[in-house]
mmCIF file of C-alpha atoms in Angstrom:
data_model
loop_
_atom_site.group_PDB
_atom_site.id
_atom_site.type_symbol
_atom_site.label_atom_id
_atom_site.label_comp_id
_atom_site.label_asym_id
_atom_site.label_seq_id
_atom_site.Cartn_x
_atom_site.Cartn_y
_atom_site.Cartn_z
ATOM 1 C CA UNK A 1 83.374 112.365 110.531
ATOM 2 C CA UNK A 2 83.054 108.936 112.165
ATOM 3 C CA UNK A 3 83.771 107.912 115.717
ATOM 4 C CA UNK A 4 86.782 109.507 117.432
ATOM 5 C CA UNK A 5 89.396 106.898 118.419
ATOM 6 C CA UNK A 6 88.820 107.511 122.157
ATOM 7 C CA UNK A 7 85.108 106.641 121.970
ATOM 8 C CA UNK A 8 83.592 103.214 121.491
ATOM 9 C CA UNK A 9 81.015 102.889 118.718
ATOM 10 C CA UNK A 10 77.369 102.974 119.773
ATOM 11 C CA UNK A 11 75.336 99.747 119.603
ATOM 12 C CA UNK A 12 74.641 98.942 115.965
ATOM 13 C CA UNK A 13 77.629 100.983 114.747
ATOM 14 C CA UNK A 14 81.236 100.182 113.963
ATOM 15 C CA UNK A 15 82.745 97.291 112.083
ATOM 16 C CA UNK A 16 81.229 93.827 112.354
ATOM 17 C CA UNK A 17 83.409 91.249 114.120
ATOM 18 C CA UNK A 18 82.786 87.586 114.724
ATOM 19 C CA UNK A 19 82.420 86.513 118.359
ATOM 20 C CA UNK A 20 81.865 83.168 119.956
ATOM 21 C CA UNK A 21 78.886 82.544 122.221
ATOM 22 C CA UNK A 22 77.620 79.368 123.810
ATOM 23 C CA UNK A 23 73.947 78.516 123.419
ATOM 24 C CA UNK A 24 71.841 75.488 124.241
ATOM 25 C CA UNK A 25 71.209 73.184 121.279
ATOM 26 C CA UNK A 26 67.478 73.725 121.525
ATOM 27 C CA UNK A 27 67.962 77.480 121.390
ATOM 28 C CA UNK A 28 70.163 77.159 118.312
ATOM 29 C CA UNK A 29 67.605 74.917 116.591
ATOM 30 C CA UNK A 30 64.767 77.352 117.318
ATOM 31 C CA UNK A 31 66.891 80.264 116.131
ATOM 32 C CA UNK A 32 67.815 78.522 112.864
ATOM 33 C CA UNK A 33 64.169 77.586 112.294
ATOM 34 C CA UNK A 34 63.094 81.197 112.735
ATOM 35 C CA UNK A 35 65.917 82.935 110.864
ATOM 36 C CA UNK A 36 67.540 80.426 108.575
ATOM 37 C CA UNK A 37 71.259 79.878 108.937
ATOM 38 C CA UNK A 38 72.232 83.190 107.300
ATOM 39 C CA UNK A 39 69.878 85.398 109.331
ATOM 40 C CA UNK A 40 71.098 84.358 112.770
ATOM 41 C CA UNK A 41 73.626 87.150 113.257
ATOM 42 C CA UNK A 42 71.193 89.930 112.356
ATOM 43 C CA UNK A 43 68.534 88.431 114.626
ATOM 44 C CA UNK A 44 70.902 88.108 117.579
ATOM 45 C CA UNK A 45 72.267 91.626 116.961
ATOM 46 C CA UNK A 46 68.728 93.042 117.058
ATOM 47 C CA UNK A 47 67.922 91.124 120.262
ATOM 48 C CA UNK A 48 71.044 92.408 121.992
ATOM 49 C CA UNK A 49 70.398 95.989 120.903
ATOM 50 C CA UNK A 50 66.810 95.765 122.186
ATOM 51 C CA UNK A 51 68.006 94.394 125.537
ATOM 52 C CA UNK A 52 70.614 97.157 125.840
ATOM 53 C CA UNK A 53 67.870 99.734 125.195
ATOM 54 C CA UNK A 54 65.710 98.140 127.907
ATOM 55 C CA UNK A 55 68.644 98.121 130.328
ATOM 56 C CA UNK A 56 69.284 101.828 129.680
ATOM 57 C CA UNK A 57 65.590 102.627 130.092
ATOM 58 C CA UNK A 58 65.476 100.713 133.399
ATOM 59 C CA UNK A 59 68.527 102.709 134.586
ATOM 60 C CA UNK A 60 66.834 106.001 133.630
ATOM 61 C CA UNK A 61 63.689 104.994 135.508
ATOM 62 C CA UNK A 62 65.715 104.006 138.578
ATOM 63 C CA UNK A 63 67.589 107.332 138.486
ATOM 64 C CA UNK A 64 64.322 109.265 138.148
ATOM 65 C CA UNK A 65 62.714 107.336 140.996
ATOM 66 C CA UNK A 66 65.767 107.913 143.184
ATOM 67 C CA UNK A 67 65.445 111.655 142.631
ATOM 68 C CA UNK A 68 61.672 112.053 142.540
ATOM 69 C CA UNK A 69 60.217 109.004 144.253
ATOM 70 C CA UNK A 70 58.300 106.106 142.720
ATOM 71 C CA UNK A 71 55.829 106.702 139.917
ATOM 72 C CA UNK A 72 52.133 106.998 140.679
ATOM 73 C CA UNK A 73 50.732 103.794 139.160
ATOM 74 C CA UNK A 74 47.235 105.274 138.862
ATOM 75 C CA UNK A 75 48.650 108.146 136.784
ATOM 76 C CA UNK A 76 50.573 105.686 134.602
ATOM 77 C CA UNK A 77 47.424 103.614 134.056
ATOM 78 C CA UNK A 78 45.392 106.724 133.161
ATOM 79 C CA UNK A 79 47.986 107.908 130.630
ATOM 80 C CA UNK A 80 48.274 104.398 129.160
ATOM 81 C CA UNK A 81 44.487 104.298 128.684
ATOM 82 C CA UNK A 82 44.614 107.738 127.068
ATOM 83 C CA UNK A 83 47.340 106.625 124.647
ATOM 84 C CA UNK A 84 45.350 103.528 123.740
ATOM 85 C CA UNK A 85 42.224 105.607 123.155
ATOM 86 C CA UNK A 86 40.388 103.939 126.035
ATOM 87 C CA UNK A 87 39.255 107.110 127.770
ATOM 88 C CA UNK A 88 35.877 105.797 128.898
ATOM 89 C CA UNK A 89 35.880 106.146 132.638
ATOM 90 C CA UNK A 90 39.055 108.224 132.675
ATOM 91 C CA UNK A 91 38.702 111.380 134.728
ATOM 92 C CA UNK A 92 41.896 112.909 133.268
ATOM 93 C CA UNK A 93 40.915 112.777 129.581
ATOM 94 C CA UNK A 94 42.303 116.232 128.784
#
């Protein structure tokens, strides 16, 4: 089991290694205030994983739009209203 040597671990997997990043002092202060000194790494890890997920989602959307054309915003809005339970005024409630 585990990750074959030829493959890189997926985000959130593999051993933890220290890295050096440069941040503005104000950002560091806000981060420490929110997480405490010992929670910074977990917080930053979660932020990076979330951004990577968003980047992958954006790439999937761009690929789909390249193959099928842009999404119909009215259809997106109708489905969003349906998911939120706001079907009043929605013609496509089924």
